[in-house]
Tab-separated table of C-alpha atoms and ligand atoms in Angstrom:
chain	number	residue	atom	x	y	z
A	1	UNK	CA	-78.443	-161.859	-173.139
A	2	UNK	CA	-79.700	-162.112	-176.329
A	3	UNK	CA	-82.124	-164.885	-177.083
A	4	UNK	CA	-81.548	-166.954	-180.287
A	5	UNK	CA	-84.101	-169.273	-179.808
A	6	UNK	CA	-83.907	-172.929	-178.831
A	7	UNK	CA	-81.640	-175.198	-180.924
A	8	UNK	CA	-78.847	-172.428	-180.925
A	9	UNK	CA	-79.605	-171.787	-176.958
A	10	UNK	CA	-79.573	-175.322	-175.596
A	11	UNK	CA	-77.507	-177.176	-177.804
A	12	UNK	CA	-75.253	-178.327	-176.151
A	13	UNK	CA	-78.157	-180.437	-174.684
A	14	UNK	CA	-79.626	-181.253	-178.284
A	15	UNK	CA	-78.770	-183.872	-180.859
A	16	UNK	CA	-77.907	-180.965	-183.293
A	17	UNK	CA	-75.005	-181.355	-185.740
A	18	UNK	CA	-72.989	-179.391	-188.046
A	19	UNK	CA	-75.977	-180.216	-190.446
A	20	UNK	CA	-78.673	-179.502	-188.447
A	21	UNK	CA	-80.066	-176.426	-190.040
A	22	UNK	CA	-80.963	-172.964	-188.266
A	23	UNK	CA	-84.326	-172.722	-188.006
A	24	UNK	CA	-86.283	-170.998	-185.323
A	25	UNK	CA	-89.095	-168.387	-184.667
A	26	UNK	CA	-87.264	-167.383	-181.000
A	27	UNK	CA	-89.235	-170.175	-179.449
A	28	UNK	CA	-89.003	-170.784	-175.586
A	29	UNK	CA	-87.389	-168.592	-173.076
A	30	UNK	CA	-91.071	-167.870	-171.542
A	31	UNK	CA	-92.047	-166.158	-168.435
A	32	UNK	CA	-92.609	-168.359	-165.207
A	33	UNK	CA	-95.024	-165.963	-163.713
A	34	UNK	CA	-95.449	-166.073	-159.709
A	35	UNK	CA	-99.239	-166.187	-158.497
A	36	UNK	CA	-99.621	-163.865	-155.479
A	37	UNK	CA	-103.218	-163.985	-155.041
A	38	UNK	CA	-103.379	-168.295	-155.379
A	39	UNK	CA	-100.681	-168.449	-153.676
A	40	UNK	CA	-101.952	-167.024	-150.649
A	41	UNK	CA	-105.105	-168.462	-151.163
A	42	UNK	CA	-103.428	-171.845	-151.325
A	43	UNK	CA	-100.725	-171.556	-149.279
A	44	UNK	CA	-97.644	-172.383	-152.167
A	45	UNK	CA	-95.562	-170.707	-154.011
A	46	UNK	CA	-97.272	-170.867	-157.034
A	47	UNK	CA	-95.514	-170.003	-160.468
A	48	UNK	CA	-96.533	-170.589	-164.008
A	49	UNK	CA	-94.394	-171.657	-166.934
A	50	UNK	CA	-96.691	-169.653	-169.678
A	51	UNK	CA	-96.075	-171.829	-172.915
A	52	UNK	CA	-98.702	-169.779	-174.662
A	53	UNK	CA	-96.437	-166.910	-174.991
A	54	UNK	CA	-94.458	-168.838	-177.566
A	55	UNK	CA	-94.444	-167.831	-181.413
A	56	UNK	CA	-97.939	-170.380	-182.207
A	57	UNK	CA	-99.249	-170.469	-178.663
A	58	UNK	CA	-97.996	-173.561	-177.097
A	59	UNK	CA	-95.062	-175.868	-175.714
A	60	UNK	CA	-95.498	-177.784	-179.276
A	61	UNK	CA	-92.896	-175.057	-180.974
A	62	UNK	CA	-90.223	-175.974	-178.670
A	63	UNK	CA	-90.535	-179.734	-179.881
A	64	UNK	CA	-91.540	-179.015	-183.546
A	65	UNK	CA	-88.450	-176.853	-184.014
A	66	UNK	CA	-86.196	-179.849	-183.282
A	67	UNK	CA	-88.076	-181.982	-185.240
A	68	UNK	CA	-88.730	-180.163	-188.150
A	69	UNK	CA	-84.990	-179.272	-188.249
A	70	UNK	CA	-83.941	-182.920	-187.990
A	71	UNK	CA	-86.419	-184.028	-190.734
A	72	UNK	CA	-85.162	-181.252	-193.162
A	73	UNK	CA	-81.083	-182.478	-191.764
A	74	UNK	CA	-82.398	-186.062	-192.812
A	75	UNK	CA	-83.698	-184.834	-196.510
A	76	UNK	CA	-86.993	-185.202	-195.394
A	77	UNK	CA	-89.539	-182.868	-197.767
A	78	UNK	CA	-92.834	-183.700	-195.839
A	79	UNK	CA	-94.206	-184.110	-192.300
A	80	UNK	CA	-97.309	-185.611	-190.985
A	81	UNK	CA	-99.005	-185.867	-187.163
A	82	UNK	CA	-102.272	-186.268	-185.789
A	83	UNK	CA	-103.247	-183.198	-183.573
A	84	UNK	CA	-105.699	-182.380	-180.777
A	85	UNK	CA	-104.887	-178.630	-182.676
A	86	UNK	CA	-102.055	-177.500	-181.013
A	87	UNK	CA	-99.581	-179.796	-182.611
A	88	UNK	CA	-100.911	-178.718	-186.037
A	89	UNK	CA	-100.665	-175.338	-185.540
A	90	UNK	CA	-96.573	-175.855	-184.897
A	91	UNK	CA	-96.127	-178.374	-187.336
A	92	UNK	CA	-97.719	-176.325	-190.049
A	93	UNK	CA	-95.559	-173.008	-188.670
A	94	UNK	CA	-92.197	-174.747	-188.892
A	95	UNK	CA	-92.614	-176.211	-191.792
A	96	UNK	CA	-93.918	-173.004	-193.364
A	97	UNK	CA	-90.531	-171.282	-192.309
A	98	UNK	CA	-88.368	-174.808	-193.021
A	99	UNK	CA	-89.887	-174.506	-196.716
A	100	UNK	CA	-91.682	-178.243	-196.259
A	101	UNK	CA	-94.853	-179.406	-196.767
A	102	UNK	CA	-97.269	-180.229	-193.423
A	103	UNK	CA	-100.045	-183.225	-193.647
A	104	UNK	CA	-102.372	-183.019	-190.551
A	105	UNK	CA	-104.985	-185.322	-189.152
A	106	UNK	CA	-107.729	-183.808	-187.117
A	107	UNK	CA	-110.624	-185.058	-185.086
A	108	UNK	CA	-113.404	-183.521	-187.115
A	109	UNK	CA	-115.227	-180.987	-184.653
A	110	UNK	CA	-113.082	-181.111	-181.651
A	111	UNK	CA	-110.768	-178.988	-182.830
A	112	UNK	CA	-110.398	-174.968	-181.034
A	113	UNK	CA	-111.345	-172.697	-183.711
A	114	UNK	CA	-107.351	-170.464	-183.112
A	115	UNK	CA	-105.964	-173.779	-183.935
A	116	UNK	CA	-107.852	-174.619	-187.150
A	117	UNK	CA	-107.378	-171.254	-188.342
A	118	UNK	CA	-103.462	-171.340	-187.597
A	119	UNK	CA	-103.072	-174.492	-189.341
A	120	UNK	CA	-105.494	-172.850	-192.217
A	121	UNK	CA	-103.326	-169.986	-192.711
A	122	UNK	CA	-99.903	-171.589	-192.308
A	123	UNK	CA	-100.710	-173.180	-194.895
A	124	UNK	CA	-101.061	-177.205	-194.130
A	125	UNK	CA	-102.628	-180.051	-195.880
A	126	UNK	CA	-105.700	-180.721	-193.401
A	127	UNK	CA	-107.858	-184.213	-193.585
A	128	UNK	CA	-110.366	-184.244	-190.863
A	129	UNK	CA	-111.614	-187.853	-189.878
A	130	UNK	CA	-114.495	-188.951	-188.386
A	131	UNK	CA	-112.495	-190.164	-185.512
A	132	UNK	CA	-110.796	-189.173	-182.612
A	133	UNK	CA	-107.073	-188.706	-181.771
A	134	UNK	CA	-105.870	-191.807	-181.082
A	135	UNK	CA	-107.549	-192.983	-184.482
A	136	UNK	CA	-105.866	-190.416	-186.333
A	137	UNK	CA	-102.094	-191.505	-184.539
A	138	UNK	CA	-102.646	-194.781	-185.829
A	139	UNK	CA	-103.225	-193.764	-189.176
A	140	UNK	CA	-100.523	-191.274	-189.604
A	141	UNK	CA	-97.956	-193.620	-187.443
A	142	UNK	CA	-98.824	-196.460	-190.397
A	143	UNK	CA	-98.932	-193.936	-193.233
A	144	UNK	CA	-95.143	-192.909	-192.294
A	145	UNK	CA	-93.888	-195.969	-191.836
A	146	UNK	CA	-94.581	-196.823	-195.741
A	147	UNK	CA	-93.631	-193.845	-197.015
A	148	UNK	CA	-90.687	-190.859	-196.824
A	149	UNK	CA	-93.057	-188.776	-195.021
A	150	UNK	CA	-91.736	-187.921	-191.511
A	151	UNK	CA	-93.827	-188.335	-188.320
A	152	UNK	CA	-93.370	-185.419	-185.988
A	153	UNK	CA	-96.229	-186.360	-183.373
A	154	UNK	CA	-94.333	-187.085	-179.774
A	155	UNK	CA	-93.062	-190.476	-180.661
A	156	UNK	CA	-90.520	-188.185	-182.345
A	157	UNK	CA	-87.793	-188.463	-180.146
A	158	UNK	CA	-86.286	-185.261	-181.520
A	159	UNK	CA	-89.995	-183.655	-180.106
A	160	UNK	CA	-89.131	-184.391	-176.690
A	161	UNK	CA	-85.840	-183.366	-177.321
A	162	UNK	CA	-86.798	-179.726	-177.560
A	163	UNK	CA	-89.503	-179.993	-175.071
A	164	UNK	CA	-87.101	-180.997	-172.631
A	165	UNK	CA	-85.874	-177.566	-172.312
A	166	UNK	CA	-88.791	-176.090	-170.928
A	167	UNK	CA	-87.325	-177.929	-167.612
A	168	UNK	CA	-84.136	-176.138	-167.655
A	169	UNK	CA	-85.464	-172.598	-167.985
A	170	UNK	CA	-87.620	-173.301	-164.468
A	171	UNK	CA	-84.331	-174.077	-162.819
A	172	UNK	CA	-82.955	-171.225	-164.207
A	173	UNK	CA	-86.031	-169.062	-163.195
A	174	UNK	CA	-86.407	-170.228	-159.672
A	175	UNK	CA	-82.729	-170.884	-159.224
A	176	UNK	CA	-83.321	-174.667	-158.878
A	177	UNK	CA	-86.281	-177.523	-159.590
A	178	UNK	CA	-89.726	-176.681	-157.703
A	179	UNK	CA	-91.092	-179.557	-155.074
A	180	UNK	CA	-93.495	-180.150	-157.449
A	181	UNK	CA	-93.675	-179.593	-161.361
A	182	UNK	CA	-97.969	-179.853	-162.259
A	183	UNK	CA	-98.651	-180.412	-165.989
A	184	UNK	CA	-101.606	-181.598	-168.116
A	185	UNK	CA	-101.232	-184.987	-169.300
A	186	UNK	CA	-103.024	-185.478	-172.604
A	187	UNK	CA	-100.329	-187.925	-175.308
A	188	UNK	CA	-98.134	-187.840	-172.491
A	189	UNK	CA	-94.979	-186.589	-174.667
A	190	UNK	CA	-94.670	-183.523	-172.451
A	191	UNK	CA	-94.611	-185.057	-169.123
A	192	UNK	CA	-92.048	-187.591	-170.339
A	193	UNK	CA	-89.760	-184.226	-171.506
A	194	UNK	CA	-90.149	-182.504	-168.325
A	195	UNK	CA	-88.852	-185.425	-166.852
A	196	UNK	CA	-85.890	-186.358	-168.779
A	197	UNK	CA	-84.917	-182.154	-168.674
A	198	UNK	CA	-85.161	-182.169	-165.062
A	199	UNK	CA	-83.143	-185.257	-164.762
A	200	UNK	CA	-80.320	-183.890	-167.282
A	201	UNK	CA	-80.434	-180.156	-165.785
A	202	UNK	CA	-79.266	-182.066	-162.311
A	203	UNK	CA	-77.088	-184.301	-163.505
A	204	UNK	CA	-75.225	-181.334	-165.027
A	205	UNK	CA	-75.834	-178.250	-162.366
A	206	UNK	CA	-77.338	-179.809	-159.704
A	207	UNK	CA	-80.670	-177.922	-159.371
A	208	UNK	CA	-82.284	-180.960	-157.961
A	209	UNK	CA	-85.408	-183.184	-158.955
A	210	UNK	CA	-89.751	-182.373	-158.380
A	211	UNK	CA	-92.128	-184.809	-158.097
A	212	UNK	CA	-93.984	-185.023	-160.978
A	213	UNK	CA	-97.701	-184.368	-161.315
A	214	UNK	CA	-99.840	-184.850	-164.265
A	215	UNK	CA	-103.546	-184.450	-164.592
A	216	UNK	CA	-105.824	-186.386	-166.987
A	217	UNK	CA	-109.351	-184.680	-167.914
A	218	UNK	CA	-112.096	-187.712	-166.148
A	219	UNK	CA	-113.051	-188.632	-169.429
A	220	UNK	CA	-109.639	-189.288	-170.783
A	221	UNK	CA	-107.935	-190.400	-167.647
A	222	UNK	CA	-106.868	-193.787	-169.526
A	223	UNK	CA	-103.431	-193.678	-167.320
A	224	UNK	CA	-105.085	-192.735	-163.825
A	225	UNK	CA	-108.045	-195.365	-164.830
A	226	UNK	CA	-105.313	-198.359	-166.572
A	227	UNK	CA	-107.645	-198.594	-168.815
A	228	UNK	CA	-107.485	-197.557	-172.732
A	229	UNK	CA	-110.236	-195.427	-173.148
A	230	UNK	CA	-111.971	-195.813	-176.120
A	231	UNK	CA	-114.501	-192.410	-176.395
A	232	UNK	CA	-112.592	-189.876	-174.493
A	233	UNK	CA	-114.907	-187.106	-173.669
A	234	UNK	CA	-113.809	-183.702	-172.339
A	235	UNK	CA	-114.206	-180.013	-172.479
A	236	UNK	CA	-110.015	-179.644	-172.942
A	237	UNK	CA	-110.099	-180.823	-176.229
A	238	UNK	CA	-106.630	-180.388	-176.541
A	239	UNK	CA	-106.363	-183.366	-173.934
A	240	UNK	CA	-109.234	-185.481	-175.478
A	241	UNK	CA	-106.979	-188.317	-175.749
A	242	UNK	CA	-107.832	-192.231	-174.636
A	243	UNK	CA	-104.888	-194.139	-175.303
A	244	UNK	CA	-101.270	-192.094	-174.792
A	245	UNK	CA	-98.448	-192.946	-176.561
A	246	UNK	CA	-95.894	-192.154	-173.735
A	247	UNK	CA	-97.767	-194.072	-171.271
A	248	UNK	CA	-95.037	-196.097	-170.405
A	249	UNK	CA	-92.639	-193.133	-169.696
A	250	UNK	CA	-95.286	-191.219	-168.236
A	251	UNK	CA	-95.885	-193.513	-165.201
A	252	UNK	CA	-91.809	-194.161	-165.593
A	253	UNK	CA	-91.917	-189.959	-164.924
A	254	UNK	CA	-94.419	-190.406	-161.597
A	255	UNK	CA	-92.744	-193.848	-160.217
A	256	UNK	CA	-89.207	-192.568	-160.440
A	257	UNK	CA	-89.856	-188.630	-159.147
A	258	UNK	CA	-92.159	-190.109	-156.106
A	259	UNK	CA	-95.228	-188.294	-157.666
A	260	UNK	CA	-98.874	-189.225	-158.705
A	261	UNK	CA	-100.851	-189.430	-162.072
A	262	UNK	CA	-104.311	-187.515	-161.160
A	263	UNK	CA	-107.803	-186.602	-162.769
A	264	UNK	CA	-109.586	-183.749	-162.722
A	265	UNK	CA	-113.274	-183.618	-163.386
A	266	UNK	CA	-114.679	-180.720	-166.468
A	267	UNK	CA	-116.223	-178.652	-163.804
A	268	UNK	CA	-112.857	-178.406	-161.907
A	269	UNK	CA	-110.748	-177.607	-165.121
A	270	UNK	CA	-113.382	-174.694	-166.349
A	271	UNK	CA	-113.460	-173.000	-162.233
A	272	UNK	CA	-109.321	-172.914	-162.752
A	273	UNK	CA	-109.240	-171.852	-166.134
A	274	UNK	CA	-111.947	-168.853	-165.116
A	275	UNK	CA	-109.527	-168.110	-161.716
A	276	UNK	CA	-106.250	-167.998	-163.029
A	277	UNK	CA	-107.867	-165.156	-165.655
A	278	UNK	CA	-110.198	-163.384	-163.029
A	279	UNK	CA	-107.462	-163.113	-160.292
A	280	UNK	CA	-104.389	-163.367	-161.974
A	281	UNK	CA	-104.950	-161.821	-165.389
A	282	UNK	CA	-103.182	-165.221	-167.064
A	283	UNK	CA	-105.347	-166.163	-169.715
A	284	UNK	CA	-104.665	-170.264	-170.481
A	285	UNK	CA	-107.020	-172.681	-172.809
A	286	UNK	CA	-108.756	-174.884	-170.967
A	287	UNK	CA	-106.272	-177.868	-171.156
A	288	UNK	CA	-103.504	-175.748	-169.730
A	289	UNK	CA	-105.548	-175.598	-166.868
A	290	UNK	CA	-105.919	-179.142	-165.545
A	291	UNK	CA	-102.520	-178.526	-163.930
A	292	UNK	CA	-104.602	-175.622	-162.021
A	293	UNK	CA	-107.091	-177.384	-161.103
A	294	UNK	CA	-105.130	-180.544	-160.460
A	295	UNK	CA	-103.154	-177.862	-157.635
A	296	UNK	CA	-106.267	-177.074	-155.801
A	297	UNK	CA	-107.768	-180.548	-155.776
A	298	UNK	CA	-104.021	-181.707	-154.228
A	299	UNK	CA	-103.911	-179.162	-151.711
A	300	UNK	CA	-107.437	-180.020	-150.391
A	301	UNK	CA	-106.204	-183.891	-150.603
A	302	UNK	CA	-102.573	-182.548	-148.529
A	303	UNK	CA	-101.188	-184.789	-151.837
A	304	UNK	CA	-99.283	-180.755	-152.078
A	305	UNK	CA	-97.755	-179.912	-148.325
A	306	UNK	CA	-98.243	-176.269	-147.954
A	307	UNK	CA	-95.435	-174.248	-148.206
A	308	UNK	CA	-94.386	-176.062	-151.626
A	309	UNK	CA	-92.888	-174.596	-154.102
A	310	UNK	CA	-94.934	-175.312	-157.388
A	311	UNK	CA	-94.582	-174.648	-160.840
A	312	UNK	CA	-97.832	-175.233	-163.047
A	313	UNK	CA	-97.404	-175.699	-166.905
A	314	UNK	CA	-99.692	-173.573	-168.640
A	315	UNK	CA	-99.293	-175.791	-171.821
A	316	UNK	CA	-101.217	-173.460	-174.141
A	317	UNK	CA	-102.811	-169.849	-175.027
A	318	UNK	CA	-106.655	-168.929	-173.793
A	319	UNK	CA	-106.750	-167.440	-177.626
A	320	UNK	CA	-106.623	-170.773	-178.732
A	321	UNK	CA	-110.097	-171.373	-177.755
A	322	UNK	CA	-112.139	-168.262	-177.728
A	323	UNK	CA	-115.738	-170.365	-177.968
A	324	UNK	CA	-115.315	-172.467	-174.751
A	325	UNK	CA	-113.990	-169.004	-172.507
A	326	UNK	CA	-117.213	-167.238	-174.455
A	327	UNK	CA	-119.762	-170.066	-173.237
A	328	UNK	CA	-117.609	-170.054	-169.528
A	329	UNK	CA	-118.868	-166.962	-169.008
A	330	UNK	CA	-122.486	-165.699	-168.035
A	331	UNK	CA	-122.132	-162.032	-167.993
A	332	UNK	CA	-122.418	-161.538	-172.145
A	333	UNK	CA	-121.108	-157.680	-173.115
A	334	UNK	CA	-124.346	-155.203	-172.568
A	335	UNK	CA	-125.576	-153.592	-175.764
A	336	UNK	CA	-126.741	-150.088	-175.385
A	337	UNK	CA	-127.921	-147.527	-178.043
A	338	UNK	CA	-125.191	-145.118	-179.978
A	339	UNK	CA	-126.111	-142.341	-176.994
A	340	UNK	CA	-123.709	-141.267	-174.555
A	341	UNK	CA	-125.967	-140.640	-172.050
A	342	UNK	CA	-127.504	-144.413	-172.098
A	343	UNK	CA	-123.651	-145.384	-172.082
A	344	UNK	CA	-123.010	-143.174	-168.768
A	345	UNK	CA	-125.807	-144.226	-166.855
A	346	UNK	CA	-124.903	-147.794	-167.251
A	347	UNK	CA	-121.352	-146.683	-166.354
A	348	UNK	CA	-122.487	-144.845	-163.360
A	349	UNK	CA	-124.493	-148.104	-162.193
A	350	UNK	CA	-121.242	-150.028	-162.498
A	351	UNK	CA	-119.020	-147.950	-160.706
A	352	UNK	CA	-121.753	-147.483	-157.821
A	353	UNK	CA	-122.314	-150.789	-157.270
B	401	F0G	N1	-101.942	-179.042	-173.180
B	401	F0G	C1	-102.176	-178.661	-174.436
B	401	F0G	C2	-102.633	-177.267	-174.664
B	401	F0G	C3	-101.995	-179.572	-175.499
B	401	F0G	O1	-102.232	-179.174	-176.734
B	401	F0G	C4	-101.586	-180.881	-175.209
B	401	F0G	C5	-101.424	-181.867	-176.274
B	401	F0G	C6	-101.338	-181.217	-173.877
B	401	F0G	C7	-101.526	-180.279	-172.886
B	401	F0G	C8	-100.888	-182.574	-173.471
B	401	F0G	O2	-99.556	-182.795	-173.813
B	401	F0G	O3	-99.907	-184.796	-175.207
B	401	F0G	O4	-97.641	-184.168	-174.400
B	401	F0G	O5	-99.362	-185.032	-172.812
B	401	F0G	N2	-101.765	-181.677	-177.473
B	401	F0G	C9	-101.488	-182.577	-178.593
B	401	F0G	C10	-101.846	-181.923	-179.897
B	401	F0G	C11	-101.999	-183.938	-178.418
B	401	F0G	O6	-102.159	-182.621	-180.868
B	401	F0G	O7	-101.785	-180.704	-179.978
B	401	F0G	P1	-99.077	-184.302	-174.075
């Protein structure tokens, strides 16, 4: 079958029209990789939805292309969101190829240095506050309700529109829902597409329902806490959010799918994110891998029965954030001398040890 990307694929299940115009970079249709070796190790059947693969590096395309679409459909000559990074990156893409302009609000410093560079070269309008996310939402939320400028951050409905579909392709992978669907919880938009896919995918084929878990980084666990948080602090930047917009559908998500809301501490997201690379060869940014590490912390807990079947969203591409994989790791590259023989000796050690 030839893929034509999302808005022609799924729409069926999409508010497109006969105005809606075609835009796409072939986002979604990703691979849900099974994990032999954590499987075993866990006792699951572990598979990964690997949203990284897709044209910027993360699930944000398969939103961004419905939104962008809809804003040009609407007349709409400008966008604006507030980004962790990842959202910035798609938002500038898609408007690139949609012939628009993209305004984005960053975090100053807590940005991945793939996503700063995407949004760079795509070409976006980039004003970096001395703030964090949430400041930034409120800002750009404000700044587009006074003006024709059109908000694509996950209040979008149209965003979880396309993100929805990331749900369908996992029934249509595993040939129905898993037990359990484990995803990273940052804004919460994601969790609350999932959700609604999963829910409309049934209703229509009857591929059944998961229970939904999401993991919060500790220092941004504002939904697991019930408490805003007002200096989120974690190594995921991309989750380094205190005060989610979806909140309400989010816990809506958990309540109605009999599933739990988690945390997972910095030192458990950075062991995952090193494990799924080491033994699986699935290279994820750090955020990506809450869901990981949310997995093993559940399966200690029995939260996960073994024998589940579990699909973990890998929200995001380990290229997105070469500085934190560089610091993960102690073993640095060995220098050696332009002399072959220096170079073999050292070889020889390795492959004798
Ligand atoms: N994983 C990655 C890699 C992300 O970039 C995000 C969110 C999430 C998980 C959480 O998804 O917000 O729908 O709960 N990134 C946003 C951004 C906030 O600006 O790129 P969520």
């Amino acid at each position: 079958m030839k893929w034509e990307g999302l808005i022609k694929q799924y729409k069926e299940f999409l508010p497109v029209t006969e105005n809606t115009p075609e835009l796409s970079l072939m986002e979604g249709n990703t691979p849900l990789i099974p994990l032999h070796n954590l499987s075993k190790k866990l006792d699951i059947d572990l598979h990964v939805k690997t949203e990284g693969t897709n044209p910027t590096g993360s699930f944000k395309d398969r939103g961004m292309v419905m939104a962008v679409a809809k804003a040009k459909e609407e007349g709409s000559s400008t966008i604006i969101c507030a980004s962790t990074g990842n959202t910035s990156a798609a938002a500038a893409a898609y408007a690139a190829r949609a012939g628009m302009r993209a305004i984005i609000v960053i975090p100053e410093g807590k940005i991945a240095m793939g996503k700063l560079a995407q949004a760079m070269m795509y070409g976006a309008e980039i004003v970096s506050i001395e703030g964090n996310f949430d400041d930034a939402l409120k800002m750009v939320r404000n700044i587009s309700e006074h003006s024709p400028i059109t908000l694509v951050n996950s209040v979008n409905p149209y965003r979880i529109e396309g993100q929805k579909t990331a749900a369908f392709e996992i029934c249509d992978q595993l040939g129905k829902a898993p037990d359990v669907l484990a995803i990273p919880v940052g804004n919460a938009g994601n969790i609350t597409a999932y959700w609604k896919g999963f829910k409309e995918y049934n209703e229509k084929f009857g591929t059944g329902l998961p229970k939904m878990h999401g993991f919060e980084a500790e220092g941004a666990a504002a939904i697991v806490k019930n408490m805003v948080i007002e200096q989120p602090e974690t190594v995921a930047t991309a989750i380094r959010i205190g005060n989610p917009a979806s909140w309400d559908k989010a816990v809506a998500a958990r309540d109605e799918s009999g599933g739990k809301i988690d945390l997972v501490t910095d030192e458990e997201i950075l062991a995952a994110f090193e494990l799924i690379t080491k033994e699986e060869g699935i290279f994820a940014e750090p955020a990506s891998c809450a869901s990981i590490a949310g997995i093993i912390k559940q399966r200690k807990s029995g939260e996960i029965p073994a024998g589940a079947t579990v699909a973990a969203v890998l929200t995001g591409n380990g290229l997105k954030d070469p500085q934190t994989a560089i610091n993960q790791i102690a073993k640095k590259p060995v220098v050696l001398p332009n002399e072959e023989k220096a170079v073999f000796d050292f070889i020889e050690g390795v492959v004798r040890a």
